[in-house]
Amino acid sequence: MADEALFEFLHMEVVSYLFKTADEEKCIPILENMGYRVGHSLAERFTKDSSRFKDELDIMKFICKDFWTSVYKKQVDNLRTNHQGVYVLQDNRCRVLTQISASKQYLEAAPNYLAFPCGLIRGALANLGISCIVTAEVQNMPACKFQIMIQRSQ
Amino acid sequence: MADEALFEFLHMEVVSYLFKTADEEKCIPILENMGYRVGHSLAERFTKDSSRFKDELDIMKFICKDFWTSVYKKQVDNLRTNHQGVYVLQDNRCRVLTQISASKQYLEAAPNYLAFPCGLIRGALANLGISCIVTAEVQNMPACKFQIMIQRSQ
């Protein structure tokens, strides 16, 4: 319990500090970049004793189960793919959103809190050899869909 | 294990971001302030079901044991007081410092990583009704002494 609170409170402070001090359009990339570096380091740590992954889907399952559980104390609720390089991870109770009021007026604040998790996924996947773009979409708080578009080298 | 890494990596990113972007003399107060707000919220959460504290020393023991264990996974190693409003908390393996090389050349970077924990202590104590100034001193990495000076209302 305490750990989660510690991370969540620090994350909220960082978001709030950035939106108070940096240019608004720079805040999201800054948070995404922090998430990337943290996700990259975490994936390195989590996988150092594990066996090789079979394929891309195997890596996605690792992200949805082990990685998500370590970071957010729950698994991703649903993983879908179009088998053409797009994966959608659905979290029905996204921890970063459960701290915000679900009323509509706060819906526009949601992306500020999703930039870090998007970076986290992108960084973890980069560490595991997958280059991608990650975006998040909120439908009904606190549910969230992360879309991962794999970038294949030409 | 994972939680600690998550918090620590984010904390390191925040420190590194601030020292890259903000004026150097402003970084320490910003980090201290973030720590204050996080510590304040954590103390609120940790004590919501606990009984009242007997006295100031009882609160300090709570900080050294329960609070420190929740945040840094270990107790403070030594607590001393001059019984005149000064308390010294010694942590022989301060977690924020164990991530930095112990070689002398990095000693000057240590205060950058101690501003947040100083704020954390000050915020937690403020929530418990104690107004104070907290400073940190590093002697031999990764050992650290936090000095708490209680501010009595005149």
Coordinates of C-alpha atoms in Angstrom, one line a residue:
Chain A
M1 CA 0.0 0.0 0.0
A2 CA 2.6 2.5 1.1
D3 CA 4.8 2.0 -1.9
E4 CA 2.0 2.7 -4.3
A5 CA 1.0 5.8 -2.5
L6 CA 4.6 7.0 -2.5
F7 CA 5.0 6.6 -6.2
E8 CA 1.6 8.0 -7.0
F9 CA 2.0 11.0 -4.8
L10 CA 5.4 11.8 -6.4
H11 CA 4.0 11.3 -9.9
M12 CA 1.1 13.7 -9.1
E13 CA 3.6 16.3 -7.7
V14 CA 5.7 16.0 -10.9
V15 CA 2.7 16.5 -13.1
S16 CA 1.4 19.4 -11.1
Y17 CA 4.9 21.0 -11.0
L18 CA 5.4 20.7 -14.7
F19 CA 2.1 22.2 -15.7
K20 CA 2.7 25.1 -13.4
T21 CA 6.2 25.9 -14.7
A22 CA 6.8 24.5 -18.2
D23 CA 5.2 25.5 -21.5
E24 CA 2.0 23.4 -21.7
E25 CA 2.9 21.8 -25.0
K26 CA 6.3 20.7 -23.5
C27 CA 4.8 19.0 -20.4
I28 CA 3.5 15.9 -22.2
P29 CA 6.8 15.1 -24.0
I30 CA 8.8 15.7 -20.8
L31 CA 6.6 13.3 -18.8
E32 CA 6.6 10.8 -21.7
N33 CA 10.4 11.0 -21.7
M34 CA 10.7 10.4 -17.9
G35 CA 8.3 7.4 -18.3
Y36 CA 10.5 6.1 -21.1
R37 CA 13.6 6.2 -19.1
V38 CA 12.0 4.7 -16.0
G39 CA 10.3 2.0 -18.1
H40 CA 13.6 1.2 -19.8
S41 CA 15.4 0.7 -16.5
L42 CA 12.5 -1.3 -14.9
A43 CA 12.3 -3.7 -17.9
E44 CA 16.1 -4.2 -17.6
R45 CA 15.7 -5.1 -13.9
F46 CA 12.6 -7.2 -14.2
T47 CA 14.0 -9.4 -17.0
K48 CA 17.5 -9.9 -15.9
D49 CA 16.9 -13.5 -14.7
S50 CA 14.1 -14.5 -17.0
S51 CA 14.4 -16.7 -20.1
R52 CA 14.2 -15.3 -23.6
F53 CA 10.8 -14.3 -25.0
K54 CA 9.4 -16.4 -27.8
D55 CA 8.0 -13.6 -29.9
E56 CA 6.4 -10.2 -29.9
L57 CA 3.1 -11.5 -28.4
D58 CA 5.0 -13.1 -25.6
I59 CA 6.7 -9.8 -24.8
M60 CA 3.2 -8.1 -24.9
K61 CA 1.9 -10.7 -22.4
F62 CA 4.9 -9.9 -20.2
I63 CA 4.0 -6.2 -20.3
C64 CA 0.3 -6.9 -19.5
K65 CA 1.0 -9.3 -16.6
D66 CA 4.4 -9.1 -14.9
F67 CA 5.3 -5.5 -15.8
W68 CA 1.9 -4.0 -15.1
T69 CA 1.5 -5.9 -11.9
S70 CA 4.9 -4.7 -10.6
V71 CA 4.1 -1.1 -11.5
Y72 CA 0.3 -0.8 -10.9
K73 CA -0.5 -3.8 -8.7
K74 CA -3.0 -5.3 -11.2
Q75 CA -2.8 -6.9 -14.6
V76 CA -4.0 -5.3 -17.8
D77 CA -7.6 -6.4 -18.2
N78 CA -7.6 -7.0 -21.9
L79 CA -5.1 -7.4 -24.7
R80 CA -6.1 -7.3 -28.3
T81 CA -4.1 -7.2 -31.5
N82 CA -4.9 -6.9 -35.2
H83 CA -1.8 -9.1 -36.0
Q84 CA -0.5 -6.2 -38.1
G85 CA 1.6 -4.5 -35.5
V86 CA -1.1 -2.8 -33.4
Y87 CA -1.8 -3.9 -29.9
V88 CA -4.5 -2.5 -27.5
L89 CA -4.1 -2.8 -23.8
Q90 CA -7.2 -2.0 -21.8
D91 CA -7.0 -1.3 -18.1
N92 CA -10.5 -0.9 -16.6
R93 CA -9.2 0.8 -13.5
C94 CA -6.1 2.6 -14.5
R95 CA -4.4 3.5 -11.2
V96 CA -3.3 7.0 -12.3
L97 CA -6.9 7.8 -13.1
T98 CA -8.5 6.4 -10.0
Q99 CA -6.9 9.3 -8.1
I100 CA -8.8 11.9 -10.2
S101 CA -12.5 12.6 -9.9
A102 CA -14.4 10.7 -12.6
S103 CA -16.7 13.7 -13.3
K104 CA -16.6 15.0 -16.8
Q105 CA -15.0 18.3 -16.0
Y106 CA -11.7 16.5 -15.1
L107 CA -11.7 14.4 -18.3
E108 CA -9.4 16.9 -20.0
A109 CA -6.8 16.5 -17.2
A110 CA -6.5 12.8 -17.9
P111 CA -3.9 13.0 -20.7
N112 CA -1.6 14.8 -18.3
Y113 CA -1.5 11.7 -16.1
L114 CA -1.3 9.3 -19.0
A115 CA 1.9 10.6 -20.6
F116 CA 4.1 9.0 -18.0
P117 CA 2.5 5.5 -18.3
C118 CA 2.7 5.8 -22.2
G119 CA 6.4 6.5 -21.9
L120 CA 6.7 3.6 -19.4
I121 CA 5.3 1.1 -21.9
R122 CA 7.4 2.5 -24.8
G123 CA 10.6 2.4 -22.7
A124 CA 10.0 -1.1 -21.4
L125 CA 9.3 -2.3 -25.0
A126 CA 12.4 -0.5 -26.3
N127 CA 14.5 -2.3 -23.8
L128 CA 13.1 -5.6 -25.1
G129 CA 13.9 -4.7 -28.7
I130 CA 10.5 -3.4 -29.8
S131 CA 10.3 0.1 -31.2
C132 CA 6.8 1.6 -31.0
I133 CA 4.6 4.6 -30.6
V134 CA 2.2 4.4 -27.6
T135 CA -0.9 6.6 -27.2
A136 CA -3.6 6.5 -24.6
E137 CA -7.3 7.1 -24.8
V138 CA -9.8 7.5 -22.0
Q139 CA -13.4 6.6 -22.5
N140 CA -15.1 6.4 -19.2
M141 CA -12.9 7.2 -16.2
P142 CA -11.0 5.4 -14.8
A143 CA -10.9 3.0 -17.8
C144 CA -8.1 3.5 -20.3
K145 CA -6.9 2.0 -23.6
F146 CA -3.2 2.1 -24.5
Q147 CA -2.6 1.7 -28.2
I148 CA 0.8 0.4 -29.2
M149 CA 1.9 0.7 -32.8
I150 CA 4.9 -1.3 -33.6
Q151 CA 7.5 0.5 -35.8
R152 CA 9.2 -2.0 -38.1
S153 CA 12.5 -1.1 -39.6
Q154 CA 12.0 -0.7 -43.3
Chain B
M1 CA 11.4 -4.9 -5.0
A2 CA 9.7 -3.5 -8.1
D3 CA 7.9 -0.7 -6.2
E4 CA 11.1 0.6 -4.7
A5 CA 12.7 0.6 -8.1
L6 CA 9.7 2.5 -9.6
F7 CA 9.8 5.2 -7.0
E8 CA 13.6 5.5 -7.0
F9 CA 13.8 5.7 -10.8
L10 CA 11.2 8.4 -10.9
H11 CA 12.9 10.3 -8.1
M12 CA 16.2 10.1 -10.0
E13 CA 14.5 11.3 -13.2
V14 CA 12.9 14.2 -11.4
V15 CA 16.3 15.3 -9.9
S16 CA 18.0 15.0 -13.2
Y17 CA 15.3 16.9 -15.0
L18 CA 15.3 19.7 -12.5
F19 CA 19.0 20.2 -12.5
K20 CA 19.0 20.3 -16.3
T21 CA 16.2 22.8 -16.6
A22 CA 15.7 25.0 -13.5
D23 CA 18.1 27.5 -11.9
E24 CA 20.5 25.5 -9.7
E25 CA 19.6 27.4 -6.5
K26 CA 15.9 26.7 -7.1
C27 CA 16.2 23.0 -7.6
I28 CA 16.7 22.1 -3.9
P29 CA 13.6 24.1 -2.7
I30 CA 11.5 22.6 -5.5
L31 CA 12.5 19.1 -4.5
E32 CA 12.1 19.9 -0.8
N33 CA 8.6 21.2 -1.5
M34 CA 7.6 18.1 -3.5
G35 CA 8.9 16.0 -0.6
Y36 CA 6.9 18.1 1.9
R37 CA 3.6 17.6 0.0
V38 CA 4.2 13.8 -0.5
G39 CA 5.3 13.4 3.1
H40 CA 2.2 15.3 4.3
S41 CA -0.1 13.1 2.3
L42 CA 1.6 9.9 3.3
A43 CA 1.5 10.7 7.0
E44 CA -2.2 11.4 6.6
R45 CA -2.7 8.0 5.0
F46 CA -0.5 6.0 7.4
T47 CA -2.0 7.3 10.6
K48 CA -5.6 7.4 9.7
D49 CA -6.4 4.2 11.7
S50 CA -3.7 4.6 14.4
S51 CA -4.2 5.8 17.9
R52 CA -3.0 9.2 19.1
F53 CA 0.7 9.7 19.8
K54 CA 1.7 10.2 23.4
D55 CA 4.3 12.9 22.8
E56 CA 6.8 14.4 20.4
L57 CA 9.3 11.5 21.0
D58 CA 6.5 9.0 20.2
I59 CA 6.0 10.8 16.9
M60 CA 9.7 10.7 16.1
K61 CA 9.7 6.9 16.8
F62 CA 6.8 6.5 14.4
I63 CA 8.8 8.4 11.7
C64 CA 11.9 6.3 12.4
K65 CA 10.1 3.0 12.3
D66 CA 6.8 2.9 10.5
F67 CA 7.2 5.8 8.2
W68 CA 10.8 5.1 7.2
T69 CA 10.0 1.4 6.6
S70 CA 7.1 2.2 4.4
V71 CA 9.1 4.6 2.3
Y72 CA 12.6 3.2 2.3
K73 CA 12.1 -0.5 3.4
K74 CA 14.3 -0.2 6.4
Q75 CA 14.2 1.6 9.8
V76 CA 16.3 4.5 10.7
D77 CA 19.4 3.1 12.4
N78 CA 19.8 5.6 15.2
L79 CA 17.7 8.3 16.8
R80 CA 19.2 10.8 19.2
T81 CA 17.9 13.9 20.8
N82 CA 19.3 16.7 23.0
H83 CA 15.9 17.0 24.7
Q84 CA 15.8 20.6 23.6
G85 CA 14.1 20.3 20.3
V86 CA 16.8 18.8 18.2
Y87 CA 16.6 15.2 16.9
V88 CA 19.1 13.4 14.8
L89 CA 18.1 10.5 12.6
Q90 CA 20.9 8.4 11.3
D91 CA 20.4 6.1 8.4
N92 CA 23.6 4.0 7.6
R93 CA 22.4 2.9 4.2
C94 CA 20.2 5.8 3.0
R95 CA 18.4 4.3 -0.1
V96 CA 18.6 7.4 -2.2
L97 CA 22.4 7.4 -1.8
T98 CA 23.0 3.7 -2.4
Q99 CA 22.2 4.3 -6.0
I100 CA 25.0 6.8 -6.4
S101 CA 28.7 5.8 -6.5
A102 CA 30.3 6.2 -3.1
S103 CA 33.5 7.7 -4.6
K104 CA 34.4 11.1 -3.4
Q105 CA 33.8 12.8 -6.7
Y106 CA 30.0 12.2 -6.3
L107 CA 29.8 13.5 -2.8
E108 CA 28.8 16.9 -4.0
A109 CA 25.8 15.4 -5.9
A110 CA 24.4 13.9 -2.6
P111 CA 22.5 17.0 -1.4
N112 CA 20.5 16.9 -4.7
Y113 CA 19.1 13.5 -3.7
L114 CA 18.5 14.5 0.0
A115 CA 16.3 17.5 -0.6
F116 CA 13.3 15.3 -1.3
P117 CA 13.7 13.0 1.8
C118 CA 14.2 16.2 4.0
G119 CA 10.9 17.5 2.7
L120 CA 9.3 14.2 3.2
I121 CA 10.2 14.2 6.9
R122 CA 9.2 17.9 7.3
G123 CA 5.8 17.2 5.6
A124 CA 5.1 14.1 7.6
L125 CA 5.9 15.9 10.9
A126 CA 3.8 19.0 9.8
N127 CA 0.8 16.7 9.3
L128 CA 1.3 15.4 12.8
G129 CA 1.4 18.9 14.3
I130 CA 5.1 19.4 14.5
S131 CA 6.7 22.4 12.7
C132 CA 10.4 21.9 12.1
I133 CA 13.4 22.5 9.8
V134 CA 15.1 19.4 8.4
T135 CA 18.6 19.3 7.1
A136 CA 20.7 16.4 5.9
E137 CA 24.4 15.8 6.2
V138 CA 26.4 13.1 4.5
Q139 CA 29.6 11.8 6.1
N140 CA 30.5 8.6 4.4
M141 CA 28.3 7.5 1.6
P142 CA 25.8 6.0 1.8
A143 CA 25.3 7.0 5.5
C144 CA 23.3 10.1 6.2
K145 CA 22.2 12.1 9.2
F146 CA 19.0 14.1 9.2
Q147 CA 18.8 16.9 11.7
I148 CA 15.3 18.0 12.8
M149 CA 15.1 21.3 14.6
I150 CA 11.6 21.7 16.1
Q151 CA 10.2 25.2 15.8
R152 CA 8.2 26.1 18.8
S153 CA 5.6 28.8 18.5
Q154 CA 6.7 31.8 20.6

